[in-house]
Every structure is written in C-alpha cells, then in structure tokens.
GROMACS .gro file of C-alpha atoms in nm:
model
  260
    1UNK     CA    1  -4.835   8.151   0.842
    2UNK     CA    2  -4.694   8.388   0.609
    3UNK     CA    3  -4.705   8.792   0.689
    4UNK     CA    4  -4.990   8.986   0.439
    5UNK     CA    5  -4.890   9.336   0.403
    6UNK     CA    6  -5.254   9.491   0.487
    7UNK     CA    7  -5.111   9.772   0.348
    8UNK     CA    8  -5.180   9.690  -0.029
    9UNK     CA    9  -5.517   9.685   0.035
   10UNK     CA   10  -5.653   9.994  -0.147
   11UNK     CA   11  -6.044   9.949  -0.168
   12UNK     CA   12  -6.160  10.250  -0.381
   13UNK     CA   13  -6.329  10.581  -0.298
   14UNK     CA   14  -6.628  10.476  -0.361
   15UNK     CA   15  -6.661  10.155  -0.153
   16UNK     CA   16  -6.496  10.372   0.130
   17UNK     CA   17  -6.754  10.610   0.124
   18UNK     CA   18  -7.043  10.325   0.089
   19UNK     CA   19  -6.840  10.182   0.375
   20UNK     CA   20  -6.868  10.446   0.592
   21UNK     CA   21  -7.279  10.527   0.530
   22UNK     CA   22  -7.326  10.130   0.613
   23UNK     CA   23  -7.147  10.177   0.875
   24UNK     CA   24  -7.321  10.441   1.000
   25UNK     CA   25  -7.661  10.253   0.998
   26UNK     CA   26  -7.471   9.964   1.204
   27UNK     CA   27  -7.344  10.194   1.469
   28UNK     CA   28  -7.714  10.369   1.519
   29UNK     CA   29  -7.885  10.017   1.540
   30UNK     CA   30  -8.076  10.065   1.156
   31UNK     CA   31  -7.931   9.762   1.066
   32UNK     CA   32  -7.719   9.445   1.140
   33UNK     CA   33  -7.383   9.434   1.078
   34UNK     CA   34  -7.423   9.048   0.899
   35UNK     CA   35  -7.655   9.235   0.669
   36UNK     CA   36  -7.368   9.414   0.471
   37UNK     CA   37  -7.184   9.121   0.378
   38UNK     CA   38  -7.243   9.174  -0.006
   39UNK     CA   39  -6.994   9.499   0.153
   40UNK     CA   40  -6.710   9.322   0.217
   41UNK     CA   41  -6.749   9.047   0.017
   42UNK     CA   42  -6.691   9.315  -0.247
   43UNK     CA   43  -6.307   9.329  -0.159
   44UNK     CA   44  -6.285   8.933  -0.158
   45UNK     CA   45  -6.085   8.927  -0.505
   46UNK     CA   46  -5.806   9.173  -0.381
   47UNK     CA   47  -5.788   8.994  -0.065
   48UNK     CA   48  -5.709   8.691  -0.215
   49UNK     CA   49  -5.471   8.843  -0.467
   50UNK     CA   50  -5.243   8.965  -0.132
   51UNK     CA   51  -5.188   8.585  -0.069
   52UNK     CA   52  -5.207   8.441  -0.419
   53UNK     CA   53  -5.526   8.265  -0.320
   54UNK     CA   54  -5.406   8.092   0.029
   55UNK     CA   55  -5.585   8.119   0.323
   56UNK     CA   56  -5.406   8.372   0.518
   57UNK     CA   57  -5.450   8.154   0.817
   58UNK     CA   58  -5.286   7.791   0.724
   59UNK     CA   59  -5.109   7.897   0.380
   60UNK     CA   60  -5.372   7.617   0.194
   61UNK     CA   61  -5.515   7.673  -0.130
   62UNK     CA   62  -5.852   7.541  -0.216
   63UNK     CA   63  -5.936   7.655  -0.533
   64UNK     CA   64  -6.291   7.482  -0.553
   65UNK     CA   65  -6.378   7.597  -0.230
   66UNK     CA   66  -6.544   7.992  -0.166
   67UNK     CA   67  -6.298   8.110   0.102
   68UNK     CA   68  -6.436   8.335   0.352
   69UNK     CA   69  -6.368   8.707   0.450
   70UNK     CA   70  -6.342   8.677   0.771
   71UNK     CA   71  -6.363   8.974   1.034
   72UNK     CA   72  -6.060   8.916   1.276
   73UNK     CA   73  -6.235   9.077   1.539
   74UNK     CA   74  -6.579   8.910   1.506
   75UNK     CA   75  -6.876   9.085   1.364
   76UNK     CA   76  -7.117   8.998   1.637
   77UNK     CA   77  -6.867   9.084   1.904
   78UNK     CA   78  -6.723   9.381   1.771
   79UNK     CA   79  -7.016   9.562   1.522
   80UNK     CA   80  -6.835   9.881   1.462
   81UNK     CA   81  -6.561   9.687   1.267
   82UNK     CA   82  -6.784   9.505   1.031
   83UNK     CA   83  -6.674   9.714   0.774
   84UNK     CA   84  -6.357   9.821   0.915
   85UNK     CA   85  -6.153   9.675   0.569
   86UNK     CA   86  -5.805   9.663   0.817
   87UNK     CA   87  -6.021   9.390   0.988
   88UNK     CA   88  -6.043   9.158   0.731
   89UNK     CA   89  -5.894   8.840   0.655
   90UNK     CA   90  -5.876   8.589   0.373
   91UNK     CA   91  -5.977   8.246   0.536
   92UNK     CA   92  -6.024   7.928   0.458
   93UNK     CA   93  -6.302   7.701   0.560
   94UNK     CA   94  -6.161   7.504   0.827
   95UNK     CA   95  -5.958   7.841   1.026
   96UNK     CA   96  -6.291   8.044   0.980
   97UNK     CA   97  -6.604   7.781   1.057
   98UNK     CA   98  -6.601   7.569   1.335
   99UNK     CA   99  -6.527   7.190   1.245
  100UNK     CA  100  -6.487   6.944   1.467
  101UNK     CA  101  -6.091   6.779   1.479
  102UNK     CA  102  -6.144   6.373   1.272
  103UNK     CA  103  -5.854   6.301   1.490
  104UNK     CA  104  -5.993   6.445   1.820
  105UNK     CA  105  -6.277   6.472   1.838
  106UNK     CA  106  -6.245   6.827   1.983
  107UNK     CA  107  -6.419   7.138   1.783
  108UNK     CA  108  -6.207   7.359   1.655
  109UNK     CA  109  -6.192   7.696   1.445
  110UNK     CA  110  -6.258   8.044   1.455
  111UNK     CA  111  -6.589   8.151   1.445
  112UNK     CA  112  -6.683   8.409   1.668
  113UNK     CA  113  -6.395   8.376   1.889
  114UNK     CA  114  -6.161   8.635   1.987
  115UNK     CA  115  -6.005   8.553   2.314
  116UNK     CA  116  -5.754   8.846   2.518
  117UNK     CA  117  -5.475   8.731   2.736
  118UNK     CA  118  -5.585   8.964   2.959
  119UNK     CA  119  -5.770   9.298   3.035
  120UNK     CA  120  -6.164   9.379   2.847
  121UNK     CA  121  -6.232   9.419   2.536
  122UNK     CA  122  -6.210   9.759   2.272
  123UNK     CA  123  -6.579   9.932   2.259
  124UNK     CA  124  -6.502  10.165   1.978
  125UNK     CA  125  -6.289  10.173   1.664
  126UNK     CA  126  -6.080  10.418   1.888
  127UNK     CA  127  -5.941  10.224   2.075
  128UNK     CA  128  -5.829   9.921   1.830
  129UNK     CA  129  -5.479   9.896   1.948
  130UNK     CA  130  -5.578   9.887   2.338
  131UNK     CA  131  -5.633   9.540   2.319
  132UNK     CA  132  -5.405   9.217   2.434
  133UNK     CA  133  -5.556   8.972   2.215
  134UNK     CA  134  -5.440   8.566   2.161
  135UNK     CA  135  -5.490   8.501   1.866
  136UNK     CA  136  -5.220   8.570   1.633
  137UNK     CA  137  -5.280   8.749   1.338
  138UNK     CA  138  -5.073   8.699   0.962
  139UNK     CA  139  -5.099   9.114   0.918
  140UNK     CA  140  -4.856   9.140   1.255
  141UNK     CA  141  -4.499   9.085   1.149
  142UNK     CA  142  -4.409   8.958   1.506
  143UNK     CA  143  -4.663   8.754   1.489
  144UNK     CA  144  -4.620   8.535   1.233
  145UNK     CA  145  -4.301   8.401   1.387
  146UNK     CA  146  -4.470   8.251   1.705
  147UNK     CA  147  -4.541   7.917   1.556
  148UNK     CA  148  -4.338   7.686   1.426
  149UNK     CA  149  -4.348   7.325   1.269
  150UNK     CA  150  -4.213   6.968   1.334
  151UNK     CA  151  -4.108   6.780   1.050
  152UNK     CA  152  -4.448   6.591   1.056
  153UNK     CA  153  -4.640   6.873   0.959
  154UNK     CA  154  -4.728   6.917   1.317
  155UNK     CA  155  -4.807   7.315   1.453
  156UNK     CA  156  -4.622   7.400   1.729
  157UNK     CA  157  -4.520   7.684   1.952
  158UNK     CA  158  -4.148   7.824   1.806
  159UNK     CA  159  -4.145   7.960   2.201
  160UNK     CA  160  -4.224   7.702   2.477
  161UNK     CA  161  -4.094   7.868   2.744
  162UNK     CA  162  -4.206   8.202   2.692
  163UNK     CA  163  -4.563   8.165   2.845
  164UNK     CA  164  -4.745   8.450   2.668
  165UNK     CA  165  -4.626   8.419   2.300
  166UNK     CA  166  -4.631   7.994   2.403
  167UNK     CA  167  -5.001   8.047   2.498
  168UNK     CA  168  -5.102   8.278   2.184
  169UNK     CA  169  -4.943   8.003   1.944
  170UNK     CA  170  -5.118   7.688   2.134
  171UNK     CA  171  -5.502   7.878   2.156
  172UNK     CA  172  -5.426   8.017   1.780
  173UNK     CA  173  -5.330   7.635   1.615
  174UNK     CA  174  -5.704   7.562   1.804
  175UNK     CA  175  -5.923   7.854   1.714
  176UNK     CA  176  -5.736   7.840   1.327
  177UNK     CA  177  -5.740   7.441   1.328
  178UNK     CA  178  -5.389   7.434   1.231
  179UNK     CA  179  -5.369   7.071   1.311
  180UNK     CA  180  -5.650   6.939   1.095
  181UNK     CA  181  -5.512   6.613   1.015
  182UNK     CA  182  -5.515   6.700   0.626
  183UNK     CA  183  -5.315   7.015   0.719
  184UNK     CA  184  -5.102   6.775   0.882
  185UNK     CA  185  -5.076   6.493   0.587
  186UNK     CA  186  -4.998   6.797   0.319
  187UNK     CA  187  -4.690   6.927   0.519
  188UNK     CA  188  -4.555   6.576   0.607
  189UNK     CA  189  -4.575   6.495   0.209
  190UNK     CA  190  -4.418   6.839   0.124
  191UNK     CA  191  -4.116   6.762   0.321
  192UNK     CA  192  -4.070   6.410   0.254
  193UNK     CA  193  -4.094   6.551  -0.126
  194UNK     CA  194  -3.805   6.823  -0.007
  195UNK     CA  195  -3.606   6.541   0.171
  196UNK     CA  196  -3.603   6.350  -0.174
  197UNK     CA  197  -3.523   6.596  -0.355
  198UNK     CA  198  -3.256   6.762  -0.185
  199UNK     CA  199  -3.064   6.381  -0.164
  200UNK     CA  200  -3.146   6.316  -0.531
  201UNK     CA  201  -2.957   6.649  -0.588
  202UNK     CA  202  -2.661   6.550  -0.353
  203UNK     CA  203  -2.615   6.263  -0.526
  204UNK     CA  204  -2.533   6.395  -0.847
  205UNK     CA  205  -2.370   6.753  -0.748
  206UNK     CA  206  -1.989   6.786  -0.736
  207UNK     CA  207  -1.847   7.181  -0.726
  208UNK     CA  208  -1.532   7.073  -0.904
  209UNK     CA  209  -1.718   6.873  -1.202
  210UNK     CA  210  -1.730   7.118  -1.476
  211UNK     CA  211  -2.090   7.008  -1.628
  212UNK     CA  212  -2.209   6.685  -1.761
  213UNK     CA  213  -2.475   6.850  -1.970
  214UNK     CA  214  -2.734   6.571  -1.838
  215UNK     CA  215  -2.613   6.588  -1.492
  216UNK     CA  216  -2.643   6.943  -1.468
  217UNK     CA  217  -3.006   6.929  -1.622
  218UNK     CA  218  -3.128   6.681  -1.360
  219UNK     CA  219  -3.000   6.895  -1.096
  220UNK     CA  220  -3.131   7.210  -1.199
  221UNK     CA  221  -3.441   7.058  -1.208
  222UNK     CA  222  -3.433   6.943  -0.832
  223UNK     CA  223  -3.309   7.323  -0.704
  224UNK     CA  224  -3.605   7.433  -0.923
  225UNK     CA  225  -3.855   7.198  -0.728
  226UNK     CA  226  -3.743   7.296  -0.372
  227UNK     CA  227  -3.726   7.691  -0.522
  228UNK     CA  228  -4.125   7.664  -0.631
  229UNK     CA  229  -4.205   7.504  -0.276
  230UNK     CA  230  -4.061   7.813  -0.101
  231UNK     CA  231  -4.157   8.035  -0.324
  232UNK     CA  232  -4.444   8.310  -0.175
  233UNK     CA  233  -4.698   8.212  -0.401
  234UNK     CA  234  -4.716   7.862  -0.320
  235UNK     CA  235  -4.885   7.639  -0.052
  236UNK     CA  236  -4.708   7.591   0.278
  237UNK     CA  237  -4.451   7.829   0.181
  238UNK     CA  238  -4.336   7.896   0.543
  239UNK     CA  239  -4.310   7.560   0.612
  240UNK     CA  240  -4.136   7.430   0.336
  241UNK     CA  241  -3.850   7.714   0.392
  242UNK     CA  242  -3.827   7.582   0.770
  243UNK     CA  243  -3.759   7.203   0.617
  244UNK     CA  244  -3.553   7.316   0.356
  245UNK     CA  245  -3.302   7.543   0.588
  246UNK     CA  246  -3.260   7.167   0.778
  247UNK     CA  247  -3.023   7.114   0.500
  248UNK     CA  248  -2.816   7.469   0.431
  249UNK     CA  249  -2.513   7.281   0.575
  250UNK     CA  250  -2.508   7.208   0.189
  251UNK     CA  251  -2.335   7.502  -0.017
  252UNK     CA  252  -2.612   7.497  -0.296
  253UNK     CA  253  -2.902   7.486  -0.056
  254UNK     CA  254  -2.720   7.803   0.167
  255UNK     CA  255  -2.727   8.015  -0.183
  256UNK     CA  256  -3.125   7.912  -0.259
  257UNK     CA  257  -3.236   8.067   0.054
  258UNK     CA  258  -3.047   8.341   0.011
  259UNK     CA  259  -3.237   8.421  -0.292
  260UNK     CA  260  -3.539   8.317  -0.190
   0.00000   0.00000   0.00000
C-alpha cells in the first residue's frame, strides 16, 4: 500500500456546493445516501489520477475493470459522510466487494465493514477523528507502513509483536483481501523478475571496467527494469522497493533507491 496524498483532491466549487445540498437531504432523511452515487462517482477520474489508476488498497491495476469509489467509512453505517469527498477511496473490486478467498474458502473484502479496536463509533462529521478504527487506511502516512510482504507475495504484519498495529494489519489484509491468491501470484512473479534481473546485471557489472559499449547497454537496460518496477506509477510499487532493497549490499542497487 502506497500513501495517496488526499490533499490533491480539489473537487470544484460547484460539486462542493451540490455536495453540500445532497447532503443536506441525506442528513434530514429526504433521501438515501446510495441515491447520490452519480455524486461521487463524479470525482472517480481525479481519484484515480492520485494513484495512476491502482487501487489504492492493493497497488493493482485493472484497466478493463470499473474500479469503485469506495466510502472508507461505509455509506450505510456512516450516512453523513456519503459525500464527505475526504472519505473516499479508489478501490478495486476484490478490496471493495466481498469475494470469497479460491484458496480458503473464507469471504473476504470490504463492504460495509468498518471495525474499531475499541470504543463506539463517530455520530456526526464532528467528530471524525474520535474514532480508533482497524482498518488501515493508504491516506494515513503511519499507516501505510504496518504491513509488510514475504518474498512470496504473501501480506503480512511489518509488526508482530506490537498487538494493536499487528491486529490492524492482520483484520486489514482480510477486509482488503490482500491475499487473494492472484494478488499473491503477481508479487511472487514481480520479484522473481527483480531477482533475475538484478543477477543478470551482476554478472556483467565491474566499477573498474571503463565501458564495453554492449556491456554497458545490457546493463542499463536491467537498472531501467528494476527502476520502472519501483517507480510510483506502477503496480506493486511498494512491494517491489521492499524486494529490491534485499539486494542494496550491491553499490549500483544502494544509488537506485536513493533516487527512487
């Protein structure tokens, strides 16, 4: 999961204002707050331009599939933030619907779910940061950093022994189905693709060789590979930095990440 500054969100004056009259008519029971989705579905393109298309969720990119805006704190559960635009989130299928897991069988997903660690939940916009939710969210810069990743693909907890932040990374993996098993697969392939690279490029680098034009070509192109895998923009980006700092004890990987 990769942090989305909610800050370059910007919707216009005139969707705020439509915003707030909608709201309005939620909050005095004229209508239902899954009735203004054509609202928020108006601010779908820029939230997918703050992630370059990936879900903000599991860092995939479907581009056949229509990704969801999903309300972090759920619609039906929380009504006056339907059209609260600091609640929404660009999602993907599988973190926003609930699937059930091919591998086990267990159902898994978002939806409507927005479990606290402890203490009730807000009952007005006012009090939005009173609550001591789970589930982690991609706009919280201390967030992000509570998972982490074997190099199998597998989500887990970067903090096992701390049992809040340990418990907000294991329920968040479930409710955003962060272990789909073609989650999985796609981050096992991206770092055996890093591992080969990143040998393929040992094998041919020497500091004190001053530059086989050929040589120096095919190596390029290898730093360029791993450089496009943790680059913002693409798929898995978090990830692929975590595999690729496995191998800074090389001089040439150490500089990449520094520029990265």
């Amino acid at each position: 999961m990769r942090r989305i500054d909610l800050r370059k969100l910007n919707p216009s004056p005139d969707w705020r204002a439509r915003a707030l009259s909608k709201q309005a008519d939620i909050d005095n029971g004229i209508i239902d707050a899954k009735t203004a989705s054509a609202m928020w579905s108006e601010l779908k393109p820029q939230l997918k331009d703050l992630s370059q298309n990936k879900c903000w969720y599991c860092e995939s990119r479907e581009d056949r599939s229509d990704n969801a805006v999903d309300h972090f704190r759920p619609k039906s559960l929380y009504p006056w933030f339907a059209l609260d635009y600091e609640n929404f989130r660009f999602a993907c299928t599988f973190c926003n619907s609930i699937r059930k897991n091919p591998k086990t069988g267990e159902s898994e997903g978002k939806g409507d779910h927005f479990p606290l660690l402890s203490g009730s939940k807000a009952n007005n916009r006012a009090q939005r940061n009173t609550e001591d939710y789970i589930l982690i969210d991609p706009c919280e810069p201390a967030d992000v950093g509570l998972l982490d990743f074997t190099e199998d693909g597998l989500p887990r907890a970067k903090f096992p022994h701390q049992i809040n932040r340990n418990r907000r990374a294991i329920d968040s993996i479930k409710y955003y189905h962060l272990d789909h098993p073609d989650l999985v697969e796609s981050r096992r392939q991206l770092a055996l693709d890093i591992r080969d690279w990143v040998e393929s490029a040992d094998a041919i680098y020497d500091p004190n060789d001053q530059g086989d034009p050929k040589i120096e070509k095919a190596f390029k192109g290898y730093v360029s590979n791993i450089a496009k895998v943790i680059a913002a923009d693409a798929p898995f980006s978090v990830f692929a930095k975590k595999m690729v700092k496995g191998y800074q004890d090389r001089y040439w990987i150490e500089v990449l990440l520094e520029c990265a």
